[in-house]
mmCIF file of C-alpha atoms in Angstrom:
data_model
loop_
_atom_site.group_PDB
_atom_site.id
_atom_site.type_symbol
_atom_site.label_atom_id
_atom_site.label_comp_id
_atom_site.label_asym_id
_atom_site.label_seq_id
_atom_site.Cartn_x
_atom_site.Cartn_y
_atom_site.Cartn_z
ATOM 1 C CA UNK H 1 130.637 -217.594 -78.724
ATOM 2 C CA UNK H 2 129.963 -216.619 -75.059
ATOM 3 C CA UNK H 3 127.500 -214.038 -74.318
ATOM 4 C CA UNK H 4 129.093 -210.648 -73.172
ATOM 5 C CA UNK H 5 127.947 -209.530 -69.881
ATOM 6 C CA UNK H 6 126.610 -205.767 -69.335
ATOM 7 C CA UNK H 7 128.275 -203.294 -66.620
ATOM 8 C CA UNK H 8 127.358 -204.178 -63.331
ATOM 9 C CA UNK H 9 125.073 -201.680 -61.554
ATOM 10 C CA UNK H 10 125.062 -200.853 -58.085
ATOM 11 C CA UNK H 11 121.694 -199.713 -56.610
ATOM 12 C CA UNK H 12 122.787 -197.858 -53.689
ATOM 13 C CA UNK H 13 124.350 -194.127 -53.830
ATOM 14 C CA UNK H 14 127.652 -193.912 -52.177
ATOM 15 C CA UNK H 15 127.806 -191.645 -49.066
ATOM 16 C CA UNK H 16 129.485 -188.276 -49.492
ATOM 17 C CA UNK H 17 132.790 -187.771 -47.707
ATOM 18 C CA UNK H 18 131.396 -185.101 -45.282
ATOM 19 C CA UNK H 19 128.676 -187.682 -44.085
ATOM 20 C CA UNK H 20 131.254 -190.443 -43.703
ATOM 21 C CA UNK H 21 133.518 -188.194 -41.638
ATOM 22 C CA UNK H 22 130.450 -187.103 -39.514
ATOM 23 C CA UNK H 23 129.499 -190.710 -38.885
ATOM 24 C CA UNK H 24 133.241 -191.281 -37.988
ATOM 25 C CA UNK H 25 133.086 -188.515 -35.463
ATOM 26 C CA UNK H 26 129.856 -189.505 -33.825
ATOM 27 C CA UNK H 27 131.445 -192.980 -33.108
ATOM 28 C CA UNK H 28 134.349 -191.611 -31.773
ATOM 29 C CA UNK H 29 132.202 -189.345 -29.550
ATOM 30 C CA UNK H 30 130.316 -192.250 -28.204
ATOM 31 C CA UNK H 31 133.734 -194.124 -27.016
ATOM 32 C CA UNK H 32 134.690 -191.133 -25.073
ATOM 33 C CA UNK H 33 131.639 -190.433 -23.572
ATOM 34 C CA UNK H 34 131.490 -190.415 -19.780
ATOM 35 C CA UNK H 35 128.808 -190.825 -17.040
ATOM 36 C CA UNK H 36 128.789 -189.466 -13.380
ATOM 37 C CA UNK H 37 127.670 -192.182 -10.969
ATOM 38 C CA UNK H 38 127.855 -192.263 -6.960
ATOM 39 C CA UNK H 39 131.126 -192.894 -5.542
ATOM 40 C CA UNK H 40 129.767 -195.984 -3.494
ATOM 41 C CA UNK H 41 128.680 -197.626 -6.727
ATOM 42 C CA UNK H 42 131.852 -198.072 -8.049
ATOM 43 C CA UNK H 43 133.714 -199.251 -4.928
ATOM 44 C CA UNK H 44 133.795 -202.987 -4.006
ATOM 45 C CA UNK H 45 131.598 -203.797 -1.153
ATOM 46 C CA UNK H 46 134.159 -204.538 1.410
ATOM 47 C CA UNK H 47 136.104 -201.024 0.719
ATOM 48 C CA UNK H 48 132.893 -198.837 0.042
ATOM 49 C CA UNK H 49 132.844 -197.326 3.608
ATOM 50 C CA UNK H 50 136.388 -196.863 3.763
ATOM 51 C CA UNK H 51 136.874 -195.022 0.668
ATOM 52 C CA UNK H 52 133.764 -192.879 1.182
ATOM 53 C CA UNK H 53 135.070 -192.104 4.600
ATOM 54 C CA UNK H 54 138.346 -191.153 3.108
ATOM 55 C CA UNK H 55 137.362 -189.096 0.142
ATOM 56 C CA UNK H 56 134.739 -187.064 2.452
ATOM 57 C CA UNK H 57 137.662 -186.225 4.990
ATOM 58 C CA UNK H 58 139.975 -185.178 2.000
ATOM 59 C CA UNK H 59 137.135 -182.861 0.233
ATOM 60 C CA UNK H 60 136.488 -181.489 3.816
ATOM 61 C CA UNK H 61 140.103 -180.392 4.011
ATOM 62 C CA UNK H 62 140.322 -178.968 0.593
ATOM 63 C CA UNK H 63 137.389 -176.656 1.179
ATOM 64 C CA UNK H 64 138.701 -175.546 4.536
ATOM 65 C CA UNK H 65 142.059 -174.779 3.293
ATOM 66 C CA UNK H 66 140.637 -172.782 0.081
ATOM 67 C CA UNK H 67 138.420 -170.932 2.159
ATOM 68 C CA UNK H 68 141.225 -170.006 4.380
ATOM 69 C CA UNK H 69 143.661 -169.449 1.547
ATOM 70 C CA UNK H 70 141.611 -166.998 -0.337
ATOM 71 C CA UNK H 71 140.727 -165.002 2.865
ATOM 72 C CA UNK H 72 144.381 -164.582 3.705
ATOM 73 C CA UNK H 73 145.449 -163.690 -0.018
ATOM 74 C CA UNK H 74 142.615 -160.717 0.347
ATOM 75 C CA UNK H 75 143.852 -159.663 3.995
ATOM 76 C CA UNK H 76 147.611 -159.749 2.740
ATOM 77 C CA UNK H 77 146.983 -157.717 -0.524
ATOM 78 C CA UNK H 78 145.018 -155.096 1.617
ATOM 79 C CA UNK H 79 147.367 -154.792 4.219
ATOM 80 C CA UNK H 80 149.831 -154.209 1.467
ATOM 81 C CA UNK H 81 147.727 -151.410 0.064
ATOM 82 C CA UNK H 82 147.027 -149.840 3.609
ATOM 83 C CA UNK H 83 150.691 -149.562 4.114
ATOM 84 C CA UNK H 84 151.221 -148.093 0.520
ATOM 85 C CA UNK H 85 153.646 -151.074 0.008
ATOM 86 C CA UNK H 86 154.063 -150.933 -3.803
ATOM 87 C CA UNK H 87 156.905 -153.214 -3.948
ATOM 88 C CA UNK H 88 154.905 -156.016 -2.729
ATOM 89 C CA UNK H 89 152.705 -155.778 -5.758
ATOM 90 C CA UNK H 90 155.295 -155.007 -8.169
ATOM 91 C CA UNK H 91 157.969 -157.597 -6.916
ATOM 92 C CA UNK H 92 156.020 -160.393 -5.769
ATOM 93 C CA UNK H 93 155.920 -163.645 -7.628
ATOM 94 C CA UNK H 94 152.155 -164.164 -7.668
ATOM 95 C CA UNK H 95 152.329 -168.030 -8.510
ATOM 96 C CA UNK H 96 154.781 -168.595 -5.636
ATOM 97 C CA UNK H 97 152.747 -166.250 -3.196
ATOM 98 C CA UNK H 98 149.660 -168.250 -3.750
ATOM 99 C CA UNK H 99 151.520 -171.520 -2.878
ATOM 100 C CA UNK H 100 152.936 -170.074 0.001
ATOM 101 C CA UNK H 101 149.476 -168.892 1.181
ATOM 102 C CA UNK H 102 147.938 -172.391 0.571
ATOM 103 C CA UNK H 103 150.973 -173.954 2.927
ATOM 104 C CA UNK H 104 150.402 -171.360 5.421
ATOM 105 C CA UNK H 105 146.923 -172.091 6.431
ATOM 106 C CA UNK H 106 147.277 -175.777 6.568
ATOM 107 C CA UNK H 107 148.996 -177.696 9.292
ATOM 108 C CA UNK H 108 151.890 -180.337 8.395
ATOM 109 C CA UNK H 109 152.683 -182.970 11.232
ATOM 110 C CA UNK H 110 150.301 -180.987 13.383
ATOM 111 C CA UNK H 111 152.470 -177.478 13.226
ATOM 112 C CA UNK H 112 152.256 -174.451 11.056
ATOM 113 C CA UNK H 113 154.975 -172.968 8.961
ATOM 114 C CA UNK H 114 155.876 -169.639 9.821
ATOM 115 C CA UNK H 115 154.189 -167.930 6.766
ATOM 116 C CA UNK H 116 151.060 -167.129 8.355
ATOM 117 C CA UNK H 117 150.518 -163.445 9.666
ATOM 118 C CA UNK H 118 149.962 -163.891 13.607
ATOM 119 C CA UNK H 119 147.132 -161.093 13.228
ATOM 120 C CA UNK H 120 145.277 -163.225 10.686
ATOM 121 C CA UNK H 121 145.510 -166.520 12.873
ATOM 122 C CA UNK H 122 144.350 -164.442 15.953
ATOM 123 C CA UNK H 123 141.502 -162.830 13.886
ATOM 124 C CA UNK H 124 140.280 -166.351 12.662
ATOM 125 C CA UNK H 125 140.488 -167.921 16.070
ATOM 126 C CA UNK H 126 138.778 -164.966 17.754
ATOM 127 C CA UNK H 127 135.813 -165.159 15.408
ATOM 128 C CA UNK H 128 135.436 -168.869 16.104
ATOM 129 C CA UNK H 129 135.828 -168.568 20.076
ATOM 130 C CA UNK H 130 139.004 -170.242 19.999
ATOM 131 C CA UNK H 131 137.208 -173.304 18.835
ATOM 132 C CA UNK H 132 138.426 -173.410 15.206
ATOM 133 C CA UNK H 133 140.191 -176.770 14.302
ATOM 134 C CA UNK H 134 142.732 -175.763 11.486
ATOM 135 C CA UNK H 135 143.002 -178.222 8.673
ATOM 136 C CA UNK H 136 146.116 -180.407 8.038
ATOM 137 C CA UNK H 137 147.793 -181.164 4.576
ATOM 138 C CA UNK H 138 149.151 -184.392 5.992
ATOM 139 C CA UNK H 139 148.822 -187.125 3.420
ATOM 140 C CA UNK H 140 147.180 -185.023 0.876
ATOM 141 C CA UNK H 141 149.529 -185.883 -2.056
ATOM 142 C CA UNK H 142 148.929 -184.336 -5.440
ATOM 143 C CA UNK H 143 145.332 -183.188 -4.243
ATOM 144 C CA UNK H 144 147.209 -180.125 -2.530
ATOM 145 C CA UNK H 145 149.116 -179.247 -5.809
ATOM 146 C CA UNK H 146 145.767 -179.552 -7.946
ATOM 147 C CA UNK H 147 144.016 -177.418 -5.436
ATOM 148 C CA UNK H 148 146.179 -174.373 -5.255
ATOM 149 C CA UNK H 149 146.885 -174.603 -9.179
ATOM 150 C CA UNK H 150 143.199 -174.364 -9.674
ATOM 151 C CA UNK H 151 142.833 -171.113 -7.395
ATOM 152 C CA UNK H 152 145.729 -169.674 -9.075
ATOM 153 C CA UNK H 153 143.955 -170.019 -12.498
ATOM 154 C CA UNK H 154 140.746 -168.566 -10.954
ATOM 155 C CA UNK H 155 142.765 -165.588 -9.811
ATOM 156 C CA UNK H 156 144.623 -165.007 -12.882
ATOM 157 C CA UNK H 157 141.490 -165.127 -15.141
ATOM 158 C CA UNK H 158 139.336 -163.060 -12.746
ATOM 159 C CA UNK H 159 139.992 -159.698 -13.967
ATOM 160 C CA UNK H 160 141.100 -160.448 -17.948
ATOM 161 C CA UNK H 161 137.463 -162.015 -18.062
ATOM 162 C CA UNK H 162 135.771 -159.195 -16.317
ATOM 163 C CA UNK H 163 137.948 -156.225 -16.679
ATOM 164 C CA UNK H 164 135.882 -154.289 -19.099
ATOM 165 C CA UNK H 165 132.793 -154.476 -17.245
ATOM 166 C CA UNK H 166 134.787 -153.545 -14.176
ATOM 167 C CA UNK H 167 136.245 -150.746 -15.769
ATOM 168 C CA UNK H 168 132.945 -149.585 -17.111
ATOM 169 C CA UNK H 169 131.546 -149.405 -13.337
ATOM 170 C CA UNK H 170 134.503 -147.255 -12.497
ATOM 171 C CA UNK H 171 134.297 -144.956 -15.309
ATOM 172 C CA UNK H 172 130.384 -144.698 -14.835
ATOM 173 C CA UNK H 173 131.119 -143.335 -11.564
ATOM 174 C CA UNK H 174 133.805 -140.893 -12.637
ATOM 175 C CA UNK H 175 131.645 -139.462 -15.089
ATOM 176 C CA UNK H 176 129.022 -138.910 -12.258
ATOM 177 C CA UNK H 177 131.618 -137.136 -10.359
ATOM 178 C CA UNK H 178 133.006 -135.123 -13.175
ATOM 179 C CA UNK H 179 129.576 -133.771 -14.157
ATOM 180 C CA UNK H 180 129.046 -132.293 -10.639
ATOM 181 C CA UNK H 181 132.136 -130.341 -10.879
ATOM 182 C CA UNK H 182 130.780 -126.841 -11.139
ATOM 183 C CA UNK H 183 133.907 -125.610 -13.439
ATOM 184 C CA UNK H 184 133.551 -128.315 -16.003
ATOM 185 C CA UNK H 185 132.799 -126.917 -19.451
ATOM 186 C CA UNK H 186 131.804 -130.247 -20.934
ATOM 187 C CA UNK H 187 129.575 -132.779 -19.711
ATOM 188 C CA UNK H 188 130.481 -136.490 -19.861
ATOM 189 C CA UNK H 189 128.056 -139.089 -21.229
ATOM 190 C CA UNK H 190 127.976 -142.768 -22.414
ATOM 191 C CA UNK H 191 129.843 -142.133 -25.592
ATOM 192 C CA UNK H 192 132.708 -140.888 -23.711
ATOM 193 C CA UNK H 193 132.742 -143.894 -21.471
ATOM 194 C CA UNK H 194 132.870 -146.006 -24.587
ATOM 195 C CA UNK H 195 135.695 -143.908 -26.202
ATOM 196 C CA UNK H 196 137.875 -144.393 -22.964
ATOM 197 C CA UNK H 197 137.077 -148.254 -22.732
ATOM 198 C CA UNK H 198 138.072 -148.485 -26.444
ATOM 199 C CA UNK H 199 141.291 -146.371 -25.660
ATOM 200 C CA UNK H 200 142.266 -148.378 -22.367
ATOM 201 C CA UNK H 201 141.287 -151.750 -23.678
ATOM 202 C CA UNK H 202 142.103 -151.779 -27.287
ATOM 203 C CA UNK H 203 144.446 -148.836 -27.901
ATOM 204 C CA UNK H 204 142.033 -147.402 -30.247
ATOM 205 C CA UNK H 205 140.876 -143.887 -30.441
ATOM 206 C CA UNK H 206 136.748 -143.705 -31.410
ATOM 207 C CA UNK H 207 136.756 -139.827 -31.104
ATOM 208 C CA UNK H 208 136.779 -139.402 -34.638
ATOM 209 C CA UNK H 209 138.996 -136.285 -34.643
ATOM 210 C CA UNK H 210 136.406 -134.065 -32.261
ATOM 211 C CA UNK H 211 138.804 -132.151 -29.945
ATOM 212 C CA UNK H 212 136.064 -132.347 -27.245
ATOM 213 C CA UNK H 213 135.519 -136.198 -27.277
ATOM 214 C CA UNK H 214 139.393 -136.623 -27.260
ATOM 215 C CA UNK H 215 139.701 -134.317 -24.431
ATOM 216 C CA UNK H 216 137.328 -136.173 -22.295
ATOM 217 C CA UNK H 217 138.541 -139.585 -23.410
ATOM 218 C CA UNK H 218 142.054 -138.577 -22.177
ATOM 219 C CA UNK H 219 140.470 -137.166 -18.885
ATOM 220 C CA UNK H 220 138.803 -140.549 -18.190
ATOM 221 C CA UNK H 221 142.119 -142.587 -19.261
ATOM 222 C CA UNK H 222 144.432 -140.492 -16.953
ATOM 223 C CA UNK H 223 141.758 -141.155 -14.097
ATOM 224 C CA UNK H 224 142.633 -145.048 -14.731
ATOM 225 C CA UNK H 225 146.269 -144.474 -15.376
ATOM 226 C CA UNK H 226 146.965 -142.452 -12.205
ATOM 227 C CA UNK H 227 145.412 -145.257 -9.918
ATOM 228 C CA UNK H 228 147.704 -147.915 -11.580
ATOM 229 C CA UNK H 229 151.245 -148.906 -10.675
ATOM 230 C CA UNK H 230 154.075 -147.505 -12.963
ATOM 231 C CA UNK H 231 154.342 -150.587 -14.959
ATOM 232 C CA UNK H 232 150.911 -149.965 -16.594
ATOM 233 C CA UNK H 233 152.798 -147.482 -19.023
ATOM 234 C CA UNK H 234 154.736 -150.308 -20.330
ATOM 235 C CA UNK H 235 151.734 -151.716 -22.042
ATOM 236 C CA UNK H 236 149.554 -150.748 -25.068
ATOM 237 C CA UNK H 237 146.207 -152.024 -23.303
ATOM 238 C CA UNK H 238 144.794 -152.902 -20.080
ATOM 239 C CA UNK H 239 144.377 -156.503 -21.187
ATOM 240 C CA UNK H 240 148.051 -156.811 -21.916
ATOM 241 C CA UNK H 241 148.934 -155.102 -18.465
ATOM 242 C CA UNK H 242 146.642 -157.639 -16.508
ATOM 243 C CA UNK H 243 148.055 -160.673 -18.428
ATOM 244 C CA UNK H 244 151.682 -159.823 -17.899
ATOM 245 C CA UNK H 245 151.437 -158.312 -14.592
ATOM 246 C CA UNK H 246 148.340 -159.740 -13.107
ATOM 247 C CA UNK H 247 149.522 -159.700 -9.281
ATOM 248 C CA UNK H 248 150.690 -155.827 -9.682
ATOM 249 C CA UNK H 249 147.251 -155.071 -11.324
ATOM 250 C CA UNK H 250 145.678 -156.092 -8.059
ATOM 251 C CA UNK H 251 146.721 -152.572 -6.837
ATOM 252 C CA UNK H 252 144.447 -151.023 -9.314
ATOM 253 C CA UNK H 253 141.301 -153.161 -8.642
ATOM 254 C CA UNK H 254 141.705 -152.551 -4.683
ATOM 255 C CA UNK H 255 142.072 -148.775 -5.607
ATOM 256 C CA UNK H 256 138.634 -148.693 -7.522
ATOM 257 C CA UNK H 257 136.908 -151.215 -5.459
ATOM 258 C CA UNK H 258 137.454 -148.979 -2.496
ATOM 259 C CA UNK H 259 136.298 -145.863 -4.163
ATOM 260 C CA UNK H 260 133.171 -147.541 -5.561
ATOM 261 C CA UNK H 261 132.321 -148.646 -2.147
ATOM 262 C CA UNK H 262 132.846 -144.905 -0.610
ATOM 263 C CA UNK H 263 130.677 -143.718 -3.793
ATOM 264 C CA UNK H 264 127.886 -145.744 -2.963
ATOM 265 C CA UNK H 265 127.876 -145.270 0.812
ATOM 266 C CA UNK H 266 128.010 -141.323 0.143
ATOM 267 C CA UNK H 267 125.097 -141.444 -2.212
ATOM 268 C CA UNK H 268 122.943 -144.055 -0.587
ATOM 269 C CA UNK H 269 120.527 -141.469 0.898
ATOM 270 C CA UNK H 270 120.197 -139.407 -2.466
ATOM 271 C CA UNK H 271 119.419 -142.947 -4.261
ATOM 272 C CA UNK H 272 116.726 -143.523 -1.763
ATOM 273 C CA UNK H 273 115.294 -140.100 -2.161
ATOM 274 C CA UNK H 274 115.134 -140.630 -6.067
ATOM 275 C CA UNK H 275 113.385 -143.986 -5.255
ATOM 276 C CA UNK H 276 110.767 -142.331 -2.883
ATOM 277 C CA UNK H 277 109.977 -139.567 -5.548
ATOM 278 C CA UNK H 278 109.567 -141.890 -8.354
ATOM 279 C CA UNK H 279 107.159 -143.946 -6.482
ATOM 280 C CA UNK H 280 105.269 -141.160 -5.143
ATOM 281 C CA UNK H 281 106.219 -137.860 -6.846
ATOM 282 C CA UNK H 282 103.239 -135.778 -5.294
ATOM 283 C CA UNK H 283 104.430 -136.571 -1.705
ATOM 284 C CA UNK H 284 108.171 -136.572 -2.099
ATOM 285 C CA UNK H 285 110.011 -133.670 -3.552
ATOM 286 C CA UNK H 286 112.499 -134.024 -6.425
ATOM 287 C CA UNK H 287 116.052 -134.175 -5.379
ATOM 288 C CA UNK H 288 118.209 -131.376 -6.576
ATOM 289 C CA UNK H 289 121.322 -133.712 -7.384
ATOM 290 C CA UNK H 290 121.059 -135.917 -10.350
ATOM 291 C CA UNK H 291 120.318 -139.639 -9.536
ATOM 292 C CA UNK H 292 123.568 -141.632 -9.187
ATOM 293 C CA UNK H 293 124.553 -144.551 -11.660
ATOM 294 C CA UNK H 294 123.644 -148.088 -10.711
ATOM 295 C CA UNK H 295 126.905 -149.678 -10.481
ATOM 296 C CA UNK H 296 128.217 -152.826 -8.748
ATOM 297 C CA UNK H 297 131.314 -153.091 -6.846
ATOM 298 C CA UNK H 298 133.897 -155.385 -7.973
ATOM 299 C CA UNK H 299 135.807 -158.614 -6.463
ATOM 300 C CA UNK H 300 139.444 -158.202 -6.091
ATOM 301 C CA UNK H 301 140.353 -161.774 -5.535
ATOM 302 C CA UNK H 302 137.582 -164.664 -6.145
ATOM 303 C CA UNK H 303 136.715 -165.771 -2.472
ATOM 304 C CA UNK H 304 136.139 -169.429 -2.177
ATOM 305 C CA UNK H 305 132.806 -170.151 -0.338
ATOM 306 C CA UNK H 306 132.429 -172.712 2.544
ATOM 307 C CA UNK H 307 130.707 -175.414 0.176
ATOM 308 C CA UNK H 308 132.164 -178.941 -0.016
ATOM 309 C CA UNK H 309 134.420 -178.900 -2.912
ATOM 310 C CA UNK H 310 135.664 -181.908 -4.909
ATOM 311 C CA UNK H 311 139.414 -183.196 -5.216
ATOM 312 C CA UNK H 312 141.468 -184.392 -7.877
ATOM 313 C CA UNK H 313 142.814 -188.185 -7.241
ATOM 314 C CA UNK H 314 145.333 -189.445 -9.456
ATOM 315 C CA UNK H 315 147.315 -192.678 -9.641
ATOM 316 C CA UNK H 316 149.944 -191.588 -7.414
ATOM 317 C CA UNK H 317 147.473 -191.027 -4.832
ATOM 318 C CA UNK H 318 145.884 -194.356 -5.267
ATOM 319 C CA UNK H 319 149.071 -196.065 -4.968
ATOM 320 C CA UNK H 320 149.941 -194.069 -1.639
ATOM 321 C CA UNK H 321 146.522 -194.840 -0.290
ATOM 322 C CA UNK H 322 146.716 -198.592 -0.962
ATOM 323 C CA UNK H 323 150.304 -198.412 0.726
ATOM 324 C CA UNK H 324 148.952 -196.752 3.476
ATOM 325 C CA UNK H 325 146.272 -199.413 3.918
ATOM 326 C CA UNK H 326 148.873 -202.099 3.783
ATOM 327 C CA UNK H 327 147.415 -203.344 0.333
ATOM 328 C CA UNK H 328 150.420 -203.008 -1.655
ATOM 329 C CA UNK H 329 154.240 -202.757 -0.504
ATOM 330 C CA UNK H 330 155.262 -199.194 0.328
ATOM 331 C CA UNK H 331 158.007 -199.201 -2.434
ATOM 332 C CA UNK H 332 155.226 -199.404 -4.947
ATOM 333 C CA UNK H 333 153.771 -196.121 -3.957
#
């Protein structure tokens, strides 16, 4: 009779499922990992000089167009504000307006479209002694579309990201101004600013039933509401208003940007007087007015700097470039 074998024993401990999944994710991440390398290191030697020159020229175009377009957008919204043109902010399709502005500052076939204000063109040329070379968007392909879409994304997220901080600057200014009014029965403080921000940004009442706190919260709320266009009243919060009516909300941000600028200029000497007194209290007398709050001004629309910017280059642009250089038939582009 054959001898029976005992149970087979495995010496190793099987991996837990979590560890197996973790290992799998690491392996997947390794496969998707990318590296940044100099452009000329991936070009074939016979094409390297041409391609580097081509991409540098395209990056220069994008940089110029973005810089000019952001300035033109700022020029147009300020001009509409100065003219008290509420309809411009209320009825304009912001997405189409930005594309129109990018199209306006770039020549096509050596000519401008009729969308650029003459005053803006003359201002740019005058500042550069009529030696400025306006950029061209000839043969840019999809890079032009990617460029203005990226700027559109920057504009639409500018105030949704920074609104609460910008609102706090404005409310600190209003608190100081309210507290300087001699007929005010109640002084405003940081808690009132917090309550107003919660009400405006999140539709929450943090006054805890205190009638004085509620009154001051409403005062600050009204100070914001009366600087917005009427559509503000259609939404429960400032966040919703900016997300749904981001172009219209630029009117509010221009308004508070100018008020903050005026406030800072008006109180500049007072701030210096306080600084002198704090450094040398025995030499310089203490000012009779309170020290103004330390607030920063806001950015109405993001302005592109003059640094060289990158471009996006997709397969359609590649085919168009190869066809232009007679490396493939034009019908393949």
